[in-house]
Tab-separated table of C-alpha atoms and ligand atoms in Angstrom:
chain	number	residue	atom	x	y	z
D	1	UNK	CA	48.797	20.879	163.004
D	2	UNK	CA	49.220	19.975	159.379
D	3	UNK	CA	48.882	23.482	157.702
D	4	UNK	CA	50.354	22.032	154.477
D	5	UNK	CA	47.261	21.939	152.748
D	6	UNK	CA	45.931	25.491	153.436
D	7	UNK	CA	44.546	27.510	150.368
D	8	UNK	CA	46.422	29.931	148.910
D	9	UNK	CA	43.359	31.562	147.453
D	10	UNK	CA	41.678	32.832	150.790
D	11	UNK	CA	43.569	34.512	153.434
D	12	UNK	CA	42.157	35.491	156.864
D	13	UNK	CA	45.067	38.048	157.373
D	14	UNK	CA	43.241	40.576	155.412
D	15	UNK	CA	41.920	43.087	158.180
D	16	UNK	CA	40.654	45.744	155.551
D	17	UNK	CA	37.651	43.148	154.498
D	18	UNK	CA	37.496	41.984	157.971
D	19	UNK	CA	36.570	45.259	159.630
D	20	UNK	CA	35.382	47.230	156.865
D	21	UNK	CA	31.905	47.210	158.181
D	22	UNK	CA	33.104	48.710	161.606
D	23	UNK	CA	33.809	52.524	162.124
D	24	UNK	CA	36.838	53.738	163.859
D	25	UNK	CA	35.008	54.541	167.034
D	26	UNK	CA	33.373	50.730	166.928
D	27	UNK	CA	36.915	49.421	166.155
D	28	UNK	CA	38.380	51.118	169.268
D	29	UNK	CA	35.731	49.629	171.162
D	30	UNK	CA	36.092	46.298	170.531
D	31	UNK	CA	39.765	46.948	171.041
D	32	UNK	CA	38.844	47.996	174.498
D	33	UNK	CA	36.593	45.108	175.179
D	34	UNK	CA	38.849	42.392	174.189
D	35	UNK	CA	41.949	43.851	176.132
D	36	UNK	CA	39.586	43.677	179.141
D	37	UNK	CA	38.544	40.284	178.449
D	38	UNK	CA	42.201	39.266	178.504
D	39	UNK	CA	42.193	40.019	182.218
D	40	UNK	CA	41.408	36.932	184.399
D	41	UNK	CA	40.465	38.829	187.557
D	42	UNK	CA	38.053	41.071	185.593
D	43	UNK	CA	36.455	38.097	183.788
D	44	UNK	CA	36.074	36.170	187.111
D	45	UNK	CA	34.404	39.103	188.577
D	46	UNK	CA	32.229	39.855	185.712
D	47	UNK	CA	31.130	36.224	185.519
D	48	UNK	CA	30.162	36.642	188.904
D	49	UNK	CA	28.307	40.167	188.711
D	50	UNK	CA	26.544	39.395	185.673
D	51	UNK	CA	23.552	37.083	186.888
D	52	UNK	CA	23.323	38.850	190.446
D	53	UNK	CA	23.105	42.515	188.535
D	54	UNK	CA	20.295	41.178	186.585
D	55	UNK	CA	18.520	39.155	189.176
D	56	UNK	CA	18.814	42.138	191.588
D	57	UNK	CA	18.061	44.752	188.754
D	58	UNK	CA	20.921	47.023	189.092
D	59	UNK	CA	20.299	49.478	186.355
D	60	UNK	CA	23.870	50.996	186.261
D	61	UNK	CA	25.683	47.397	185.901
D	62	UNK	CA	22.772	46.454	183.185
D	63	UNK	CA	23.594	49.776	181.176
D	64	UNK	CA	27.509	48.561	181.088
D	65	UNK	CA	26.508	45.356	180.054
D	66	UNK	CA	24.287	46.653	177.540
D	67	UNK	CA	27.230	49.096	176.180
D	68	UNK	CA	29.819	46.631	175.961
D	69	UNK	CA	29.724	43.002	175.906
D	70	UNK	CA	26.058	42.707	174.795
D	71	UNK	CA	26.824	45.274	171.784
D	72	UNK	CA	29.755	43.085	170.485
D	73	UNK	CA	27.957	39.863	170.709
D	74	UNK	CA	24.384	40.216	170.595
D	75	UNK	CA	21.935	41.826	167.756
D	76	UNK	CA	19.655	43.546	169.990
D	77	UNK	CA	17.064	43.062	172.792
D	78	UNK	CA	14.212	42.642	170.048
D	79	UNK	CA	13.962	41.042	166.612
D	80	UNK	CA	13.168	44.506	165.159
D	81	UNK	CA	16.500	45.826	166.664
D	82	UNK	CA	18.446	43.077	164.815
D	83	UNK	CA	17.426	44.338	161.465
D	84	UNK	CA	20.089	47.065	161.386
D	85	UNK	CA	22.875	44.522	162.001
D	86	UNK	CA	21.342	42.197	159.144
D	87	UNK	CA	21.149	45.087	157.046
D	88	UNK	CA	24.742	46.006	157.502
D	89	UNK	CA	26.051	42.450	157.128
D	90	UNK	CA	24.369	42.143	153.737
D	91	UNK	CA	26.082	44.742	152.121
D	92	UNK	CA	29.267	42.871	152.583
D	93	UNK	CA	27.685	39.471	151.427
D	94	UNK	CA	27.158	38.208	154.689
D	95	UNK	CA	23.725	36.239	155.624
D	96	UNK	CA	22.383	35.724	159.186
D	97	UNK	CA	21.270	33.023	161.248
D	98	UNK	CA	18.865	34.201	163.901
D	99	UNK	CA	18.965	33.161	167.207
D	100	UNK	CA	16.175	33.982	169.853
D	101	UNK	CA	18.945	33.524	172.647
D	102	UNK	CA	16.568	33.049	175.502
D	103	UNK	CA	18.060	29.955	177.771
D	104	UNK	CA	16.592	28.202	180.969
D	105	UNK	CA	12.958	29.387	180.904
D	106	UNK	CA	11.056	26.620	182.110
D	107	UNK	CA	7.310	25.743	182.306
D	108	UNK	CA	4.740	24.652	179.459
D	109	UNK	CA	3.865	28.479	179.079
D	110	UNK	CA	7.673	29.488	178.746
D	111	UNK	CA	7.682	26.366	176.266
D	112	UNK	CA	4.599	27.645	174.162
D	113	UNK	CA	5.948	31.212	174.256
D	114	UNK	CA	9.440	30.076	172.912
D	115	UNK	CA	7.625	27.945	170.221
D	116	UNK	CA	5.501	31.317	169.127
D	117	UNK	CA	8.676	33.405	169.241
D	118	UNK	CA	10.602	30.872	167.065
D	119	UNK	CA	7.719	30.859	164.623
D	120	UNK	CA	7.664	34.682	164.594
D	121	UNK	CA	11.526	34.681	163.865
D	122	UNK	CA	10.902	32.255	161.061
D	123	UNK	CA	7.994	34.410	159.554
D	124	UNK	CA	10.216	37.399	159.828
D	125	UNK	CA	13.556	35.784	158.358
D	126	UNK	CA	11.011	34.949	155.294
D	127	UNK	CA	10.670	38.475	154.537
D	128	UNK	CA	14.457	39.358	154.668
D	129	UNK	CA	17.121	38.435	151.857
D	130	UNK	CA	19.721	37.509	153.865
D	131	UNK	CA	18.393	35.201	156.703
D	132	UNK	CA	18.046	31.847	155.780
D	133	UNK	CA	18.315	30.238	158.743
D	134	UNK	CA	17.399	30.159	162.352
D	135	UNK	CA	18.615	28.227	165.470
D	136	UNK	CA	16.637	26.750	168.388
D	137	UNK	CA	17.379	25.255	171.496
D	138	UNK	CA	15.261	22.038	172.452
D	139	UNK	CA	15.328	22.947	175.920
D	140	UNK	CA	13.558	26.367	174.863
D	141	UNK	CA	10.719	24.017	174.237
D	142	UNK	CA	11.075	21.089	176.621
D	143	UNK	CA	11.854	20.349	180.138
D	144	UNK	CA	15.332	19.796	180.871
D	145	UNK	CA	14.802	16.995	183.533
D	146	UNK	CA	12.371	15.112	181.098
D	147	UNK	CA	14.880	15.275	178.618
D	148	UNK	CA	17.320	13.818	180.875
D	149	UNK	CA	15.489	11.014	181.725
D	150	UNK	CA	14.459	10.000	178.194
D	151	UNK	CA	18.180	10.304	177.641
D	152	UNK	CA	18.842	7.912	180.885
D	153	UNK	CA	16.454	5.273	179.433
D	154	UNK	CA	17.935	5.474	175.679
D	155	UNK	CA	21.312	4.761	177.069
D	156	UNK	CA	20.379	1.571	178.606
D	157	UNK	CA	19.348	0.182	175.078
D	158	UNK	CA	22.175	1.105	173.429
D	159	UNK	CA	22.128	-1.721	170.779
D	160	UNK	CA	18.805	-0.836	169.324
D	161	UNK	CA	18.580	2.136	166.508
D	162	UNK	CA	18.295	5.843	167.645
D	163	UNK	CA	14.522	5.994	166.805
D	164	UNK	CA	13.460	2.940	168.430
D	165	UNK	CA	15.496	3.960	171.750
D	166	UNK	CA	13.420	6.989	171.708
D	167	UNK	CA	10.269	5.303	171.092
D	168	UNK	CA	11.023	2.598	173.801
D	169	UNK	CA	11.998	5.421	176.265
D	170	UNK	CA	8.826	7.350	175.770
D	171	UNK	CA	6.892	3.931	176.566
D	172	UNK	CA	8.542	3.981	180.107
D	173	UNK	CA	7.646	7.560	180.980
D	174	UNK	CA	4.492	8.108	183.173
D	175	UNK	CA	1.256	9.206	181.827
D	176	UNK	CA	1.930	12.695	182.508
D	177	UNK	CA	5.231	12.770	181.208
D	178	UNK	CA	4.018	11.077	177.915
D	179	UNK	CA	1.320	13.858	177.582
D	180	UNK	CA	4.100	16.408	178.509
D	181	UNK	CA	6.495	14.647	175.607
D	182	UNK	CA	3.778	14.857	173.058
D	183	UNK	CA	3.374	18.515	173.558
D	184	UNK	CA	7.304	18.992	173.010
D	185	UNK	CA	6.935	17.088	169.668
D	186	UNK	CA	4.046	18.993	168.387
D	187	UNK	CA	5.809	22.250	169.386
D	188	UNK	CA	8.918	21.001	167.162
D	189	UNK	CA	6.425	19.848	164.208
D	190	UNK	CA	4.365	23.089	164.306
D	191	UNK	CA	8.191	25.025	163.926
D	192	UNK	CA	9.029	22.536	161.169
D	193	UNK	CA	5.605	23.195	159.336
D	194	UNK	CA	5.999	26.912	159.126
D	195	UNK	CA	9.749	26.567	158.456
D	196	UNK	CA	9.160	24.404	155.433
D	197	UNK	CA	6.158	26.712	154.377
D	198	UNK	CA	8.633	29.589	154.459
D	199	UNK	CA	11.665	27.726	153.036
D	200	UNK	CA	13.676	28.905	156.148
D	201	UNK	CA	15.964	26.174	157.522
D	202	UNK	CA	15.775	25.291	161.575
D	203	UNK	CA	19.399	24.668	163.094
D	204	UNK	CA	18.957	22.478	166.324
D	205	UNK	CA	21.596	23.438	168.636
D	206	UNK	CA	23.416	20.818	170.217
D	207	UNK	CA	23.372	20.703	174.323
D	208	UNK	CA	24.679	19.033	177.376
D	209	UNK	CA	25.527	15.240	176.710
D	210	UNK	CA	23.241	14.126	179.013
D	211	UNK	CA	20.192	15.348	177.173
D	212	UNK	CA	21.486	14.948	173.636
D	213	UNK	CA	20.060	11.295	172.794
D	214	UNK	CA	16.421	12.515	172.531
D	215	UNK	CA	17.389	15.833	170.733
D	216	UNK	CA	19.352	13.852	168.383
D	217	UNK	CA	16.152	11.530	167.433
D	218	UNK	CA	14.061	14.200	167.023
D	219	UNK	CA	16.411	15.974	164.785
D	220	UNK	CA	16.569	12.954	162.615
D	221	UNK	CA	12.783	11.898	163.224
D	222	UNK	CA	12.120	15.550	161.958
D	223	UNK	CA	14.696	15.049	159.043
D	224	UNK	CA	12.901	12.098	157.623
D	225	UNK	CA	9.632	14.167	157.547
D	226	UNK	CA	10.526	17.553	156.059
D	227	UNK	CA	14.153	17.256	154.391
D	228	UNK	CA	12.971	15.542	151.455
D	229	UNK	CA	13.997	18.175	149.125
D	230	UNK	CA	16.095	20.484	151.075
D	231	UNK	CA	17.490	20.551	154.712
D	232	UNK	CA	14.748	21.848	156.621
D	233	UNK	CA	16.136	20.698	159.847
D	234	UNK	CA	19.785	20.745	160.698
D	235	UNK	CA	21.298	18.521	163.774
D	236	UNK	CA	24.385	19.897	165.451
D	237	UNK	CA	27.308	17.597	166.098
D	238	UNK	CA	30.034	18.251	168.629
D	239	UNK	CA	33.328	16.988	167.581
D	240	UNK	CA	34.824	17.501	171.379
D	241	UNK	CA	32.667	14.395	171.927
D	242	UNK	CA	34.907	11.231	171.197
D	243	UNK	CA	31.556	9.322	170.090
D	244	UNK	CA	30.401	11.757	167.562
D	245	UNK	CA	32.131	10.519	164.304
D	246	UNK	CA	30.241	7.191	164.996
D	247	UNK	CA	26.724	9.235	165.382
D	248	UNK	CA	27.488	11.097	162.158
D	249	UNK	CA	28.026	7.777	160.163
D	250	UNK	CA	24.798	6.122	161.733
D	251	UNK	CA	22.799	9.161	161.036
D	252	UNK	CA	23.988	9.017	157.648
D	253	UNK	CA	23.057	5.420	157.135
D	254	UNK	CA	19.342	6.592	158.298
D	255	UNK	CA	18.864	9.626	156.087
D	256	UNK	CA	20.530	7.852	152.976
D	257	UNK	CA	18.353	4.968	153.483
D	258	UNK	CA	15.237	7.207	153.649
D	259	UNK	CA	16.395	9.487	150.909
D	260	UNK	CA	16.336	12.634	152.527
D	261	UNK	CA	18.958	15.412	153.208
D	262	UNK	CA	21.214	14.876	156.458
D	263	UNK	CA	21.515	18.707	157.632
D	264	UNK	CA	24.236	18.812	159.994
D	265	UNK	CA	26.118	21.830	161.665
D	266	UNK	CA	29.716	20.660	162.699
D	267	UNK	CA	30.997	22.236	165.731
D	268	UNK	CA	33.825	21.312	168.585
D	269	UNK	CA	31.491	22.002	171.228
D	270	UNK	CA	30.798	24.840	174.161
D	271	UNK	CA	30.253	22.992	177.281
D	272	UNK	CA	33.915	20.906	178.097
D	273	UNK	CA	34.231	22.159	181.706
D	274	UNK	CA	30.630	21.217	182.693
D	275	UNK	CA	30.910	18.123	180.934
D	276	UNK	CA	34.280	16.910	182.595
D	277	UNK	CA	33.247	18.326	185.864
D	278	UNK	CA	30.036	16.264	185.901
D	279	UNK	CA	31.756	13.184	184.706
D	280	UNK	CA	34.238	13.496	187.468
D	281	UNK	CA	31.223	14.215	190.382
D	282	UNK	CA	29.184	11.495	188.895
D	283	UNK	CA	32.027	9.208	188.536
D	284	UNK	CA	31.620	8.054	184.552
D	285	UNK	CA	34.061	8.222	181.544
D	286	UNK	CA	33.913	11.803	180.290
D	287	UNK	CA	32.414	11.988	177.006
D	288	UNK	CA	34.835	14.694	176.009
D	289	UNK	CA	38.137	13.884	173.899
D	290	UNK	CA	41.267	13.484	175.924
D	291	UNK	CA	43.092	16.529	174.217
D	292	UNK	CA	42.396	19.514	172.003
D	293	UNK	CA	44.439	17.585	169.319
D	294	UNK	CA	41.671	14.918	169.520
D	295	UNK	CA	38.777	17.092	169.246
D	296	UNK	CA	41.035	18.882	166.119
D	297	UNK	CA	41.390	15.427	164.392
D	298	UNK	CA	37.891	14.682	164.763
D	299	UNK	CA	36.545	17.811	163.296
D	300	UNK	CA	38.770	17.391	160.204
D	301	UNK	CA	37.415	13.858	160.107
D	302	UNK	CA	33.845	14.906	160.399
D	303	UNK	CA	34.809	17.447	157.280
D	304	UNK	CA	36.215	14.974	155.333
D	305	UNK	CA	33.484	12.509	155.622
D	306	UNK	CA	30.619	15.158	155.035
D	307	UNK	CA	32.317	16.541	151.890
D	308	UNK	CA	33.101	12.963	150.657
D	309	UNK	CA	29.484	12.050	151.133
D	310	UNK	CA	28.050	15.751	150.005
D	311	UNK	CA	25.263	14.346	147.822
D	312	UNK	CA	23.744	13.256	150.965
D	313	UNK	CA	24.315	16.195	153.384
D	314	UNK	CA	23.735	19.770	153.741
D	315	UNK	CA	26.620	20.853	155.577
D	316	UNK	CA	27.499	24.046	157.933
D	317	UNK	CA	30.951	24.597	158.935
D	318	UNK	CA	30.379	26.401	162.377
D	319	UNK	CA	34.078	27.104	163.553
D	320	UNK	CA	36.349	29.892	164.340
D	321	UNK	CA	39.191	27.755	163.536
D	322	UNK	CA	41.017	29.286	160.740
D	323	UNK	CA	42.328	25.726	159.790
D	324	UNK	CA	39.327	23.850	159.783
D	325	UNK	CA	37.591	26.786	157.642
D	326	UNK	CA	40.345	26.730	155.006
D	327	UNK	CA	40.782	23.178	155.038
D	328	UNK	CA	36.892	22.801	154.289
D	329	UNK	CA	37.248	25.106	151.601
D	330	UNK	CA	40.082	23.196	149.987
D	331	UNK	CA	38.327	19.725	150.426
D	332	UNK	CA	35.363	21.521	148.580
D	333	UNK	CA	37.548	22.763	146.074
D	334	UNK	CA	39.066	19.088	145.434
D	335	UNK	CA	35.550	17.751	145.216
D	336	UNK	CA	34.527	20.175	142.844
D	337	UNK	CA	31.804	21.533	144.834
D	338	UNK	CA	31.062	25.175	143.801
D	339	UNK	CA	31.575	27.758	146.947
D	340	UNK	CA	27.878	28.740	146.483
D	341	UNK	CA	26.590	25.186	146.478
D	342	UNK	CA	23.079	25.679	148.180
D	343	UNK	CA	24.010	22.536	150.461
D	344	UNK	CA	27.328	24.242	151.856
D	345	UNK	CA	27.530	27.170	154.417
D	346	UNK	CA	29.864	28.466	157.005
D	347	UNK	CA	29.015	30.507	160.021
D	348	UNK	CA	30.973	32.469	162.949
D	349	UNK	CA	29.213	34.033	165.761
D	350	UNK	CA	28.563	37.805	165.665
D	351	UNK	CA	31.332	39.651	167.382
D	352	UNK	CA	33.856	36.963	166.605
D	353	UNK	CA	36.352	36.241	163.701
D	354	UNK	CA	35.241	38.582	161.253
D	355	UNK	CA	38.422	37.933	159.429
D	356	UNK	CA	37.254	34.215	158.841
D	357	UNK	CA	33.725	35.443	157.649
D	358	UNK	CA	34.313	38.696	155.709
D	359	UNK	CA	37.155	36.862	153.973
D	360	UNK	CA	35.082	33.886	152.944
D	361	UNK	CA	31.983	36.173	151.801
D	362	UNK	CA	34.798	38.336	149.752
D	363	UNK	CA	35.699	35.013	148.194
D	364	UNK	CA	31.833	34.516	147.413
D	365	UNK	CA	31.610	31.583	149.801
D	366	UNK	CA	27.989	31.211	151.503
D	367	UNK	CA	28.973	32.727	154.794
D	368	UNK	CA	26.831	33.932	157.975
D	369	UNK	CA	27.053	35.458	161.483
D	370	UNK	CA	24.922	33.689	164.194
D	371	UNK	CA	23.262	36.463	165.852
D	372	UNK	CA	21.380	36.035	169.090
D	373	UNK	CA	18.841	38.470	170.366
D	374	UNK	CA	16.791	38.727	173.228
D	375	UNK	CA	16.268	40.710	176.621
D	376	UNK	CA	19.471	41.330	178.528
D	377	UNK	CA	18.257	39.002	180.988
D	378	UNK	CA	17.787	36.068	179.174
D	379	UNK	CA	20.813	36.321	177.018
D	380	UNK	CA	23.249	36.144	179.942
D	381	UNK	CA	24.288	32.648	179.889
D	382	UNK	CA	25.202	32.982	176.094
D	383	UNK	CA	27.132	36.054	176.924
D	384	UNK	CA	28.823	34.188	179.888
D	385	UNK	CA	29.926	31.582	177.141
D	386	UNK	CA	31.218	34.244	175.152
D	387	UNK	CA	33.305	36.112	178.092
D	388	UNK	CA	34.782	32.730	178.874
D	389	UNK	CA	35.683	31.589	175.586
D	390	UNK	CA	37.092	35.106	175.198
D	391	UNK	CA	39.059	34.837	178.312
D	392	UNK	CA	42.530	33.493	177.344
D	393	UNK	CA	45.071	35.950	176.119
D	394	UNK	CA	46.769	32.762	174.389
D	395	UNK	CA	43.618	31.831	172.798
D	396	UNK	CA	40.697	33.503	170.990
D	397	UNK	CA	41.164	36.936	172.648
D	398	UNK	CA	44.621	37.158	171.359
D	399	UNK	CA	43.544	36.389	167.666
D	400	UNK	CA	40.887	39.154	168.123
D	401	UNK	CA	43.028	41.540	169.606
D	402	UNK	CA	45.982	41.079	167.286
D	403	UNK	CA	43.753	41.443	164.515
D	404	UNK	CA	42.183	44.589	165.618
D	405	UNK	CA	45.156	46.032	166.372
D	406	UNK	CA	46.494	45.269	162.776
D	407	UNK	CA	43.700	46.886	161.296
D	408	UNK	CA	43.725	50.304	163.842
D	409	UNK	CA	47.485	50.254	162.485
D	410	UNK	CA	46.633	49.718	158.930
D	411	UNK	CA	44.081	52.651	158.843
D	412	UNK	CA	46.555	54.948	160.867
D	413	UNK	CA	49.230	54.418	158.213
D	414	UNK	CA	46.674	55.341	155.211
D	415	UNK	CA	45.505	58.304	157.144
D	416	UNK	CA	41.991	56.954	157.898
D	417	UNK	CA	42.358	56.672	161.729
Y	501	FAD	C1	27.955	29.306	164.130
Y	501	FAD	C2	28.221	28.408	165.394
Y	501	FAD	C3	27.126	27.918	165.999
Y	501	FAD	C4	27.505	27.190	167.311
Y	501	FAD	N1	26.489	26.194	167.842
Y	501	FAD	C5	26.981	25.430	168.946
Y	501	FAD	C6	26.026	24.417	169.395
Y	501	FAD	O1	24.740	24.212	168.865
Y	501	FAD	N2	26.621	23.656	170.239
Y	501	FAD	C7	27.587	23.794	171.110
Y	501	FAD	O2	27.887	23.072	171.744
Y	501	FAD	N3	28.538	24.796	170.523
Y	501	FAD	C8	28.223	25.730	169.555
Y	501	FAD	N4	28.989	26.450	169.172
Y	501	FAD	C9	30.119	26.896	169.885
Y	501	FAD	C10	31.338	25.703	169.146
Y	501	FAD	O3	30.958	24.388	169.817
Y	501	FAD	C11	32.897	25.918	169.977
Y	501	FAD	O4	32.612	26.336	171.361
Y	501	FAD	C12	33.415	27.381	169.351
Y	501	FAD	O5	33.096	27.530	168.011
Y	501	FAD	C13	34.967	27.346	169.605
Y	501	FAD	O6	35.607	26.121	168.646
Y	501	FAD	P1	36.173	26.396	167.305
Y	501	FAD	O7	35.792	25.381	166.121
Y	501	FAD	O8	35.563	27.660	166.870
Y	501	FAD	O9	37.803	26.869	167.697
Y	501	FAD	P2	38.744	26.257	168.316
Y	501	FAD	O10	39.240	27.873	169.135
Y	501	FAD	O11	40.104	25.563	167.309
Y	501	FAD	O12	38.594	25.334	169.439
Y	501	FAD	C14	38.023	25.446	170.960
Y	501	FAD	C15	37.131	24.187	170.986
Y	501	FAD	O13	38.140	23.186	171.206
Y	501	FAD	C16	37.474	22.182	172.033
Y	501	FAD	N5	38.772	22.209	173.110
Y	501	FAD	C17	39.489	23.168	173.713
Y	501	FAD	N6	40.170	22.687	174.614
Y	501	FAD	C18	40.098	20.991	174.530
Y	501	FAD	C19	40.712	20.172	175.062
Y	501	FAD	N7	41.678	20.361	176.083
Y	501	FAD	N8	40.156	18.824	174.913
Y	501	FAD	C20	39.508	18.665	173.901
Y	501	FAD	N9	38.658	19.607	173.369
Y	501	FAD	C21	39.064	21.033	173.761
Y	501	FAD	C22	36.535	23.153	172.814
Y	501	FAD	O14	35.064	22.527	171.981
Y	501	FAD	C23	36.665	24.585	172.562
Y	501	FAD	O15	35.506	25.215	172.579
Y	501	FAD	C24	28.806	27.193	167.763
Y	501	FAD	C25	29.706	27.963	167.013
Y	501	FAD	C26	29.677	28.487	166.039
Y	501	FAD	C27	30.295	29.364	165.165
């Protein structure tokens, strides 16, 4: 990878900033956890046991999960439990994206319940000084199969624009499904109205490609209504999909024509294995890039595109990739965009890449931790993604472990351990 442009001013190697908020005990615990996550057999076993333990209510395993992986990656079981984490982060100038992490609940009552929960989270965030964003998943308020059906119809009309495609697809639904869809739109509208009133932004997570078309269309539709002065709604762009630069371009055409802010969160993407498996099973071209290098290239191009057109965008650089983060800061300074510009933000998941978050914060750049919360049984899919992502010694785990070891050694050398 091209490293020539890396900024000299910010270093992600400074572990004293990165882990200042962790006591010796917490740091040793994180060391233990990441060492264990480098053991593929243990991870395989854990991934099988986690859902079973929760389903069959094994209290012992639930306590182990709560004291280890849950504590590392999740803010608490309730909104109130996240307060101490958020307050601690604020001391270091780190903001929070609150994520009510319930995944996979279905049924109208569950969707209404999630909508109310999202609204609670927005109203709570508005009372706090360092929670400018909340994140939502559309599958929290809509039936997966309904989204999938809309997606399928939308892809048959690829020549029309995104919003017309959604309208056309809705017209093909049964009368009951049309009513069901109307409720989904009303739920999202309700969330956006409360968000706008409270000046909190809502980040719509990107999910599986086979439901993403209606999610994109809804996010754009809401942007046209709510993003007139500031980005109340942000969509998420997954650059591990080879078609997303085109989508970014076409979404800019719609939002700039309507003079609204295009809120985007740029990510690489979290469902790669699942996407590839489904493409093989159903015999279609995988939507995922053929290599990590190609994903990296498109992430870089997306950063360049958004920063070049920054007057039309509100941008969140959501990545643990050190190069991407540094490159973004470099592009911003070349474009004379102030590090604390209201339309620029960086974010990493809670429990990961503290070296990036805390060093960016130390350089007065607007940065947050994405902080999920919810009952253990509901955040299991999220925890499983984190365990999988952190299971390669050569990848993220290796990086986290070596930083933690470096900080433990540093504290020892200055007599603080
Ligand atoms: C604040 C925040 C919000 C997020 N929100 C979402 C979201 O809404 N939806 C979502 O899907 N994800 C989301 N993610 C997760 C994100 O998509 C990535 O899975 C994760 O951040 C790892 O990518 P990276 O840029 O941090 O770093 P890296 O470690 O540099 O990249 C790893 C990523 O590269 C890609 N990749 C790896 N190997 C290959 C390969 N062989 N071929 C092609 N691509 C490859 C994969 O996407 C993998 O996750 C979010 C992450 C953050 C930090």
